Amino acid sequence: MKLETYEIKKLSLPEEVITVVNTLKNKGFEAYLIGGCVRDLLLKRKPKDWDVTTDATPEEIISLFKDTFYENTYGTVGVVNEETKDETLKVIEVTPYRLEAEYSDNRRPDHVTFSKKLEDDLQRRDFTINAIALEIKEDAKNKFTGEYLDYYNGHEDLQDKIIRTVGDAHDRFTEDGLRILRAVRIATEISFKIDKNTEKAIIANVSLLKNIAKERIRDEFTKIIMSDNPMSGLILCRKMGLLPYIVPEVETTVSIEQSRSHIYDVFEHSLRSLQHCADKKYTLEMRLAALFHDIGKPTSRRKDKEQDIWTFYGHEVIGSKMTAQILAELRFPKKIIEKVAKLVRWHMFFADTEQISLSAVRRIISSVGRDNIWDLMNLRGADRMGMGRPKESPYRLRKYHSMVEEAMTDPVSVGMLKMNGQKLMEVTHETPGPKIGYILHALLEEVLENPTLNTEEYLNKRTKELVKLDALELEKLGESGKETKEKEEKKKIEDIRKKYWVK
């Protein structure tokens, strides 16, 4: 173990971070930035969180800051910054130096012993690139510089883009089995390779993942899914044998051949669909739906001997139930489970746009929900791209987009008015009859010509004027209103179809 130091002449850090570090140092304590934030700074990436390590005890840390919380057995104190708008700075975690301890359950240390030496704390960390400490220094002109302290060649591994454990890889993974998945997740997020000895230790110890709480597995899995390259991350998971301990159902899709329209097996097709969602910066729910949309295919696959093709009838129904179960086991929130399962259930909505009716489209919208329909359309695009098709939106899919928008567009009708039949009868003292309809359509024509007239005050006043007209004149106005309404609806539909370049 040899200490290497690197000077940084100009250091730009958030004020909240500098305040925490300086508060500790001004009271005579050591304080260093540590872990992922230091790694990200060296990689010129924006840190997702900020961690400080110190020789102060939890009680001493708490005494120095106005707003803190301390709800764990590891000594970590959360310093709260409510005023900041940056979510990464809302809580800065400050943890005392810790000594190595036994991990009898392969998940967490049996006990925690605090130390007064930075070297002790760095020695217990997972990977060399996370075991670099950064000391913040301030010169006479209030300019900040930094010095990186590196005992395990982490800086060199960063330059070489290597994930390597601190010390013996077997020991690091038996201490906390989640580090196996963390290695893959970090490699995926920053496009690094895993050191050969570290990889061998992962493969040898992969079964330790069965001891890890599902919530912790879920969090690392989610970070892989939400990375820029989830496809490569899941391929790495499969290569090293991790999938059976995360989502075993995905493993069963490997080598499942599909019909002639597909050039990939179900596994690669699903990963390519997921990657398309990542390229489009889609949400977690969309990415999960893309990964699981064909999860029911291995169970539903049957051979059609006459046509010599594989069929997968009902795979969307089976897949929806499987998806809900998978996500529930990984302790995803109910809201996410329901949405993803619904997207999987209805992803096969696509049919011949020349034969399908608007009423059928409306039923699909009703089934999946207005809030989810455009995600469903985007899932279809991802499904198509996962098949190796060159176009994300061919004519048929654009036509479907047009039909969905048409079906969701509020109709041009008297329902748009801030006046209804009941109110009209109250204002005019008329009884139900054709006259009421004529007046409403006459009002609608005026509002279509000038939408600013759609106010209760104007419509009440105009209604009282219209009711005085004779029946024939009123009928003429009403029929004219209906014609205007039909023209407006036709124009609306033409505009929608023009938008999607369809007829």
Coordinates of C-alpha atoms in Angstrom, one line a residue:
M1 CA 0.0 0.0 0.0
K2 CA 1.7 3.1 -1.3
L3 CA 0.3 6.7 -1.0
E4 CA 0.1 8.6 -4.2
T5 CA -1.0 12.3 -4.2
Y6 CA -2.2 14.5 -7.0
E7 CA -2.6 18.2 -6.9
I8 CA -5.5 20.0 -8.4
K9 CA -4.8 23.6 -9.0
K10 CA -8.3 24.8 -9.6
L11 CA -11.3 23.1 -7.9
S12 CA -14.9 24.0 -8.4
L13 CA -17.2 22.6 -5.8
P14 CA -20.7 23.4 -4.6
E15 CA -20.9 25.8 -1.7
E16 CA -22.8 23.3 0.4
V17 CA -20.1 20.7 0.2
I18 CA -17.3 23.3 1.0
T19 CA -19.3 24.4 4.0
V20 CA -19.6 20.9 5.4
V21 CA -15.9 20.2 5.0
N22 CA -14.8 23.6 6.4
T23 CA -17.1 23.3 9.4
L24 CA -15.4 20.1 10.4
K25 CA -11.9 21.3 9.7
N26 CA -12.4 24.6 11.5
K27 CA -13.2 22.6 14.6
G28 CA -9.9 20.6 14.3
F29 CA -11.2 17.5 12.6
E30 CA -10.0 15.9 9.4
A31 CA -12.5 15.9 6.5
Y32 CA -12.2 14.4 3.0
L33 CA -14.5 13.9 0.1
I34 CA -14.7 10.2 -0.6
G35 CA -16.3 7.5 -2.8
G36 CA -18.3 8.0 -5.9
C37 CA -18.3 11.8 -5.9
V38 CA -14.5 11.8 -6.0
R39 CA -14.5 9.3 -8.8
D40 CA -17.0 11.4 -10.8
L41 CA -15.0 14.6 -10.3
L42 CA -11.9 12.9 -11.7
L43 CA -14.0 11.7 -14.6
K44 CA -15.4 15.2 -15.1
R45 CA -18.9 13.9 -14.4
K46 CA -21.5 15.6 -12.2
P47 CA -21.7 13.6 -8.9
K48 CA -25.0 12.1 -8.0
D49 CA -24.4 12.4 -4.3
W50 CA -21.7 13.7 -1.9
D51 CA -19.9 11.8 0.8
V52 CA -17.5 13.1 3.4
T53 CA -15.3 11.0 5.7
T54 CA -13.9 12.3 8.9
D55 CA -12.2 11.4 12.2
A56 CA -15.1 13.0 14.1
T57 CA -17.6 10.7 15.9
P58 CA -21.3 10.8 15.0
E59 CA -22.1 12.8 18.1
E60 CA -19.4 15.3 17.3
I61 CA -20.7 15.6 13.7
I62 CA -24.2 16.2 14.9
S63 CA -23.1 18.9 17.3
L64 CA -21.6 21.0 14.5
F65 CA -24.6 21.2 12.2
K66 CA -28.1 22.7 12.6
D67 CA -30.1 20.1 10.7
T68 CA -29.0 16.5 10.7
F69 CA -30.4 13.0 11.0
Y70 CA -28.7 9.8 12.2
E71 CA -30.7 6.6 11.6
N72 CA -28.2 3.8 11.1
T73 CA -25.6 1.7 12.8
Y74 CA -22.7 2.7 10.6
G75 CA -22.1 6.1 12.0
T76 CA -23.3 8.0 8.9
V77 CA -24.9 11.4 9.7
G78 CA -27.0 13.2 7.1
V79 CA -26.4 16.9 6.9
V80 CA -29.5 18.5 5.5
N81 CA -29.6 21.5 3.2
E82 CA -33.3 22.3 2.6
E83 CA -32.7 25.6 0.9
T84 CA -30.8 24.1 -2.1
K85 CA -32.7 23.3 -5.3
D86 CA -30.1 20.7 -6.3
E87 CA -31.4 17.3 -5.2
T88 CA -27.9 15.9 -5.0
L89 CA -27.1 18.5 -2.3
K90 CA -30.2 18.1 -0.2
V91 CA -28.4 15.7 2.0
I92 CA -24.6 15.4 2.3
E93 CA -23.5 12.2 4.2
V94 CA -20.7 12.5 6.7
T95 CA -19.3 9.2 8.0
P96 CA -16.5 8.6 10.6
Y97 CA -13.4 6.6 9.6
R98 CA -14.2 3.0 10.2
L99 CA -12.1 -0.1 10.7
E100 CA -12.6 -3.4 8.9
A101 CA -15.0 -5.8 10.6
E102 CA -16.4 -9.4 10.1
Y103 CA -19.4 -9.8 7.8
S104 CA -20.8 -13.1 8.9
D105 CA -24.0 -12.7 6.9
N106 CA -22.3 -11.5 3.7
R107 CA -24.4 -8.3 3.8
R108 CA -23.3 -6.0 6.6
P109 CA -20.6 -5.8 9.3
D110 CA -21.3 -7.6 12.6
H111 CA -20.2 -4.4 14.4
V112 CA -18.8 -1.0 13.6
T113 CA -15.5 0.3 15.1
F114 CA -14.6 3.9 14.4
S115 CA -11.0 4.9 13.7
K116 CA -8.8 8.0 13.7
K117 CA -6.9 7.1 10.6
L118 CA -7.9 7.7 7.0
E119 CA -6.0 4.7 5.8
D120 CA -8.2 2.4 7.9
D121 CA -11.3 3.8 6.2
L122 CA -9.9 3.5 2.6
Q123 CA -8.8 -0.1 3.2
R124 CA -12.4 -1.3 3.8
R125 CA -13.8 0.2 0.6
D126 CA -15.0 -1.8 -2.3
F127 CA -13.2 -0.7 -5.5
T128 CA -9.9 1.2 -6.0
I129 CA -11.7 3.9 -8.0
N130 CA -13.9 4.5 -4.9
A131 CA -11.0 4.5 -2.5
I132 CA -9.5 7.9 -3.4
A133 CA -9.9 10.7 -0.9
L134 CA -10.0 14.4 -1.8
E135 CA -8.7 17.0 0.6
I136 CA -10.1 20.5 -0.1
K137 CA -7.6 23.4 0.4
E138 CA -8.2 27.1 0.5
D139 CA -5.5 29.7 -0.3
A140 CA -5.1 33.2 0.9
K141 CA -7.2 34.5 -2.0
N142 CA -10.1 32.2 -1.0
K143 CA -9.4 30.1 -4.1
F144 CA -9.9 26.3 -3.7
T145 CA -7.5 23.7 -4.7
G146 CA -7.5 20.0 -4.0
E147 CA -5.2 17.1 -3.2
Y148 CA -6.2 13.5 -4.0
L149 CA -4.9 10.8 -1.7
D150 CA -4.7 7.4 -3.3
Y151 CA -3.3 4.3 -1.6
Y152 CA -4.6 1.7 -4.0
N153 CA -3.8 3.0 -7.5
G154 CA -7.4 4.1 -8.0
H155 CA -6.3 7.0 -10.1
E156 CA -4.4 4.7 -12.5
D157 CA -7.4 2.4 -12.7
L158 CA -9.6 5.4 -13.6
Q159 CA -7.2 6.3 -16.4
D160 CA -7.2 2.6 -17.6
K161 CA -11.0 2.4 -17.2
I162 CA -10.8 -0.6 -14.9
I163 CA -13.0 -1.8 -12.0
R164 CA -10.8 -3.6 -9.5
T165 CA -11.4 -4.4 -5.8
V166 CA -9.4 -2.9 -3.0
G167 CA -7.2 -5.8 -1.9
D168 CA -8.4 -9.4 -2.2
A169 CA -11.5 -9.6 -4.4
H170 CA -12.9 -12.7 -2.7
D171 CA -12.7 -11.0 0.7
R172 CA -14.4 -7.9 -0.6
F173 CA -17.3 -9.9 -2.1
T174 CA -17.8 -12.2 0.9
E175 CA -18.0 -9.1 3.1
D176 CA -21.0 -7.7 1.1
G177 CA -22.4 -9.8 -1.8
L178 CA -24.1 -6.7 -3.2
R179 CA -20.6 -5.5 -4.3
I180 CA -20.9 -8.2 -7.1
L181 CA -23.8 -6.4 -8.6
R182 CA -22.3 -2.9 -7.8
A183 CA -19.2 -3.8 -9.9
V184 CA -21.4 -4.5 -12.9
R185 CA -23.5 -1.4 -12.3
I186 CA -20.6 0.9 -12.0
A187 CA -18.9 -0.6 -15.1
T188 CA -22.2 -0.1 -17.0
E189 CA -22.6 3.5 -15.9
I190 CA -19.1 4.7 -16.7
S191 CA -18.3 2.2 -19.5
F192 CA -15.4 0.6 -17.7
K193 CA -14.1 -3.0 -17.9
I194 CA -13.9 -5.3 -14.9
D195 CA -10.4 -6.5 -13.9
K196 CA -9.9 -10.3 -14.7
N197 CA -9.2 -11.3 -11.1
T198 CA -12.2 -9.3 -10.0
E199 CA -14.3 -11.0 -12.7
K200 CA -13.2 -14.4 -11.6
A201 CA -14.1 -13.6 -8.0
I202 CA -17.5 -12.4 -9.1
I203 CA -18.3 -15.6 -10.9
A204 CA -17.0 -17.7 -8.0
N205 CA -19.1 -15.8 -5.4
V206 CA -22.2 -14.9 -7.4
S207 CA -24.4 -17.1 -5.2
L208 CA -23.9 -14.6 -2.4
L209 CA -26.5 -12.5 -4.1
K210 CA -29.2 -14.8 -2.8
N211 CA -28.5 -13.4 0.7
I212 CA -29.0 -9.8 -0.3
A213 CA -32.3 -8.0 0.5
K214 CA -34.5 -7.6 -2.6
E215 CA -34.7 -3.8 -2.1
R216 CA -30.9 -3.5 -2.4
I217 CA -30.9 -5.7 -5.5
R218 CA -33.7 -3.6 -7.0
D219 CA -31.8 -0.3 -6.4
E220 CA -28.7 -1.6 -8.3
F221 CA -30.8 -3.2 -11.0
T222 CA -32.7 0.1 -11.5
K223 CA -29.4 2.0 -11.9
I224 CA -28.3 -0.4 -14.6
I225 CA -31.7 0.0 -16.4
M226 CA -31.5 3.8 -16.1
S227 CA -27.9 4.0 -17.4
D228 CA -27.1 5.0 -20.9
N229 CA -26.1 1.5 -21.8
P230 CA -28.5 -1.0 -20.1
M231 CA -28.1 -3.5 -22.8
S232 CA -24.4 -3.9 -22.2
G233 CA -25.0 -4.0 -18.5
L234 CA -27.5 -6.9 -18.7
I235 CA -25.2 -8.8 -21.2
L236 CA -22.5 -8.5 -18.6
C237 CA -24.9 -9.7 -15.9
R238 CA -25.6 -12.8 -18.0
K239 CA -22.0 -13.4 -18.8
M240 CA -21.1 -13.5 -15.1
G241 CA -24.1 -15.5 -14.0
L242 CA -25.9 -12.7 -12.2
L243 CA -29.3 -12.8 -14.0
P244 CA -30.7 -15.8 -12.1
Y245 CA -30.3 -13.8 -8.9
I246 CA -31.8 -10.6 -10.2
V247 CA -34.4 -11.5 -12.9
P248 CA -34.2 -15.3 -13.6
E249 CA -37.2 -15.0 -16.0
V250 CA -35.1 -12.9 -18.4
E251 CA -32.5 -15.7 -18.4
T252 CA -35.2 -18.1 -19.8
T253 CA -35.6 -15.9 -22.9
V254 CA -32.0 -16.7 -24.1
S255 CA -32.0 -18.7 -27.4
I256 CA -35.8 -18.6 -27.7
E257 CA -36.2 -18.3 -31.5
Q258 CA -39.1 -16.3 -32.9
S259 CA -41.2 -16.0 -36.0
R260 CA -39.7 -15.0 -39.4
S261 CA -40.3 -11.2 -38.8
H262 CA -37.7 -11.3 -36.0
I263 CA -33.9 -11.6 -36.6
Y264 CA -33.0 -12.0 -32.9
D265 CA -34.0 -14.4 -30.1
V266 CA -36.3 -13.1 -27.4
F267 CA -33.4 -12.1 -25.1
E268 CA -31.5 -10.0 -27.6
H269 CA -34.8 -8.5 -29.0
S270 CA -35.8 -7.4 -25.5
L271 CA -32.4 -5.9 -24.8
R272 CA -32.4 -4.0 -28.0
S273 CA -35.9 -2.7 -27.3
L274 CA -34.7 -1.6 -23.9
Q275 CA -31.6 0.1 -25.3
H276 CA -33.8 2.0 -27.7
C277 CA -35.7 3.4 -24.7
A278 CA -32.4 4.4 -23.1
D279 CA -31.3 6.1 -26.3
K280 CA -34.6 8.0 -26.2
K281 CA -34.2 8.9 -22.5
Y282 CA -37.5 7.2 -21.7
T283 CA -38.7 6.7 -18.1
L284 CA -38.0 3.8 -15.8
E285 CA -41.5 2.4 -16.4
M286 CA -41.0 2.5 -20.2
R287 CA -37.6 0.8 -19.9
L288 CA -39.0 -2.0 -17.7
A289 CA -41.9 -2.5 -20.1
A290 CA -39.5 -2.8 -23.0
L291 CA -37.4 -5.4 -21.1
F292 CA -40.4 -7.5 -20.0
H293 CA -42.8 -7.0 -22.9
D294 CA -42.0 -10.5 -24.3
I295 CA -41.2 -12.2 -21.0
G296 CA -44.2 -14.5 -21.5
K297 CA -42.9 -15.9 -24.8
P298 CA -41.0 -18.9 -23.4
T299 CA -44.1 -20.1 -21.6
S300 CA -46.5 -19.5 -24.5
R301 CA -44.3 -20.8 -27.4
R302 CA -45.8 -23.5 -29.6
K303 CA -44.8 -24.9 -33.0
D304 CA -47.1 -24.5 -35.9
K305 CA -46.1 -27.6 -37.9
E306 CA -48.2 -26.7 -41.0
Q307 CA -46.5 -23.3 -41.4
D308 CA -43.2 -24.4 -39.7
I309 CA -43.2 -21.3 -37.5
W310 CA -43.3 -20.6 -33.7
T311 CA -46.4 -19.0 -32.3
F312 CA -46.8 -17.1 -29.0
Y313 CA -50.5 -16.7 -28.6
G314 CA -51.4 -14.9 -25.4
H315 CA -47.9 -14.1 -24.4
E316 CA -48.9 -10.5 -23.6
V317 CA -51.4 -11.8 -21.0
I318 CA -49.0 -14.3 -19.5
G319 CA -46.2 -11.7 -19.6
S320 CA -48.3 -9.0 -17.8
K321 CA -48.9 -11.4 -14.9
M322 CA -45.2 -12.4 -14.8
T323 CA -44.1 -8.8 -14.9
A324 CA -46.2 -7.8 -12.0
Q325 CA -44.8 -10.8 -10.0
I326 CA -41.2 -10.0 -10.9
L327 CA -41.5 -6.3 -9.9
A328 CA -43.4 -7.2 -6.7
E329 CA -40.6 -9.6 -5.7
L330 CA -38.1 -6.8 -6.3
R331 CA -40.2 -4.5 -4.1
F332 CA -41.0 -1.9 -6.7
P333 CA -43.7 0.5 -5.7
K334 CA -47.3 -0.5 -6.6
K335 CA -47.8 2.4 -9.0
I336 CA -44.8 1.4 -11.1
I337 CA -45.9 -2.3 -11.1
E338 CA -49.4 -1.4 -12.3
K339 CA -48.2 0.8 -15.1
V340 CA -45.5 -1.6 -16.4
A341 CA -47.8 -4.6 -16.2
K342 CA -50.5 -2.6 -18.1
L343 CA -48.1 -1.6 -20.9
V344 CA -46.9 -5.3 -21.2
R345 CA -50.5 -6.5 -21.3
W346 CA -51.5 -4.2 -24.2
H347 CA -48.3 -4.0 -26.2
M348 CA -49.9 -6.3 -28.9
F349 CA -52.6 -3.7 -29.7
F350 CA -51.2 -3.2 -33.2
A351 CA -53.4 -4.3 -36.0
D352 CA -54.3 -3.5 -39.6
T353 CA -54.9 0.3 -39.6
E354 CA -57.0 0.0 -42.8
Q355 CA -59.5 -2.3 -41.0
I356 CA -59.5 -1.2 -37.4
S357 CA -62.1 1.2 -36.3
L358 CA -61.9 4.4 -34.2
S359 CA -64.2 2.7 -31.7
A360 CA -61.6 -0.1 -31.3
V361 CA -58.9 2.5 -30.8
R362 CA -61.1 4.1 -28.1
R363 CA -61.4 0.8 -26.3
I364 CA -57.6 0.4 -26.3
I365 CA -57.3 3.9 -24.8
S366 CA -59.9 3.0 -22.2
S367 CA -58.0 -0.2 -21.3
V368 CA -54.5 1.3 -21.0
G369 CA -55.6 4.7 -19.8
R370 CA -55.3 8.1 -21.4
D371 CA -52.2 8.8 -19.3
N372 CA -50.4 5.7 -20.6
I373 CA -51.5 5.6 -24.3
W374 CA -48.5 7.5 -25.7
D375 CA -46.1 5.4 -23.7
L376 CA -47.8 2.4 -25.2
M377 CA -47.2 3.9 -28.7
N378 CA -43.6 4.5 -27.9
L379 CA -43.3 1.0 -26.5
R380 CA -44.5 -0.3 -29.9
G381 CA -41.8 1.8 -31.6
A382 CA -39.2 0.3 -29.2
D383 CA -40.5 -3.2 -29.9
R384 CA -40.2 -2.6 -33.7
M385 CA -36.6 -1.2 -33.3
G386 CA -35.7 -4.3 -31.3
M387 CA -36.7 -6.5 -34.2
G388 CA -33.9 -4.9 -36.3
R389 CA -36.3 -2.9 -38.4
P390 CA -34.7 0.3 -39.8
K391 CA -37.7 2.6 -39.2
E392 CA -39.1 3.4 -35.8
S393 CA -42.3 4.9 -37.3
P394 CA -43.4 3.3 -40.6
Y395 CA -46.7 4.3 -42.2
R396 CA -48.8 1.9 -40.3
L397 CA -47.5 3.1 -36.9
R398 CA -47.9 6.8 -37.9
K399 CA -51.4 6.0 -39.0
Y400 CA -52.1 4.5 -35.6
H401 CA -50.7 7.6 -33.9
S402 CA -53.1 9.6 -36.0
M403 CA -56.0 7.4 -35.0
V404 CA -55.1 7.6 -31.3
E405 CA -54.9 11.4 -31.4
E406 CA -58.2 11.6 -33.3
A407 CA -59.9 9.3 -30.8
M408 CA -58.5 11.3 -27.9
T409 CA -59.5 14.7 -29.4
D410 CA -62.5 16.2 -27.6
P411 CA -65.4 16.3 -30.1
V412 CA -66.6 19.6 -31.4
S413 CA -70.0 19.8 -29.7
V414 CA -72.3 21.9 -27.6
G415 CA -70.6 20.3 -24.6
M416 CA -67.8 22.8 -25.2
L417 CA -70.2 25.7 -24.2
K418 CA -70.4 27.3 -20.8
M419 CA -74.1 26.8 -21.2
N420 CA -76.1 23.5 -21.2
G421 CA -79.7 22.6 -21.8
Q422 CA -80.6 22.8 -18.1
K423 CA -79.1 26.2 -17.7
L424 CA -80.7 27.4 -20.9
M425 CA -84.2 26.3 -19.7
E426 CA -83.6 28.1 -16.4
V427 CA -82.6 31.3 -18.3
T428 CA -85.4 31.2 -20.9
H429 CA -88.1 29.3 -18.9
E430 CA -88.6 27.1 -21.9
T431 CA -89.6 23.5 -21.7
P432 CA -87.6 20.6 -23.3
G433 CA -87.9 20.4 -27.1
P434 CA -86.2 21.1 -30.4
K435 CA -85.9 24.8 -29.7
I436 CA -83.4 24.1 -26.9
G437 CA -81.1 22.2 -29.4
Y438 CA -81.4 25.0 -32.0
I439 CA -80.4 27.7 -29.5
L440 CA -77.4 25.6 -28.3
H441 CA -76.1 25.0 -31.9
A442 CA -76.6 28.7 -32.7
L443 CA -74.5 29.6 -29.7
L444 CA -71.9 27.0 -30.7
E445 CA -71.5 28.6 -34.2
E446 CA -70.8 32.0 -32.6
V447 CA -68.2 30.5 -30.2
L448 CA -66.5 28.6 -33.0
E449 CA -66.2 31.8 -34.9
N450 CA -65.0 33.7 -31.8
P451 CA -63.9 31.5 -28.8
T452 CA -63.7 34.6 -26.5
L453 CA -67.5 34.6 -26.5
N454 CA -67.7 31.4 -24.5
T455 CA -68.5 33.0 -21.2
E456 CA -71.5 32.5 -19.0
E457 CA -72.3 36.3 -19.1
Y458 CA -72.3 36.5 -22.9
L459 CA -74.1 33.2 -23.4
N460 CA -76.8 34.1 -20.9
K461 CA -77.4 37.4 -22.7
R462 CA -77.4 35.9 -26.2
T463 CA -79.7 33.1 -25.1
K464 CA -82.3 35.6 -24.0
E465 CA -82.1 37.3 -27.5
L466 CA -82.3 34.0 -29.4
V467 CA -85.3 32.7 -27.6
K468 CA -87.3 35.7 -28.9
L469 CA -86.8 34.6 -32.6
D470 CA -89.5 32.7 -34.4
A471 CA -89.1 28.9 -34.7
L472 CA -88.2 29.0 -38.4
E473 CA -85.4 31.5 -38.1
L474 CA -84.1 29.8 -35.0
E475 CA -84.1 26.4 -36.8
K476 CA -82.1 28.0 -39.6
L477 CA -79.5 29.3 -37.2
G478 CA -79.3 25.9 -35.4
E479 CA -78.8 24.0 -38.7
S480 CA -76.1 26.5 -39.7
G481 CA -74.4 25.8 -36.3
K482 CA -74.4 22.1 -37.0
E483 CA -72.8 22.6 -40.4
T484 CA -70.1 24.8 -38.9
K485 CA -69.5 22.1 -36.2
E486 CA -69.1 19.4 -38.9
K487 CA -66.7 21.5 -40.9
E488 CA -64.6 22.2 -37.8
E489 CA -64.5 18.5 -36.9
K490 CA -63.4 17.6 -40.4
K491 CA -60.7 20.2 -40.4
K492 CA -59.4 19.0 -37.0
I493 CA -59.1 15.4 -38.3
E494 CA -57.4 16.6 -41.5
D495 CA -54.9 18.6 -39.4
I496 CA -54.1 15.5 -37.3
R497 CA -53.6 13.3 -40.3
K498 CA -51.4 15.9 -41.9
K499 CA -49.3 16.0 -38.8
Y500 CA -48.5 12.3 -39.2
W501 CA -48.3 12.3 -43.0
V502 CA -51.1 9.8 -43.4
K503 CA -54.4 9.8 -45.3

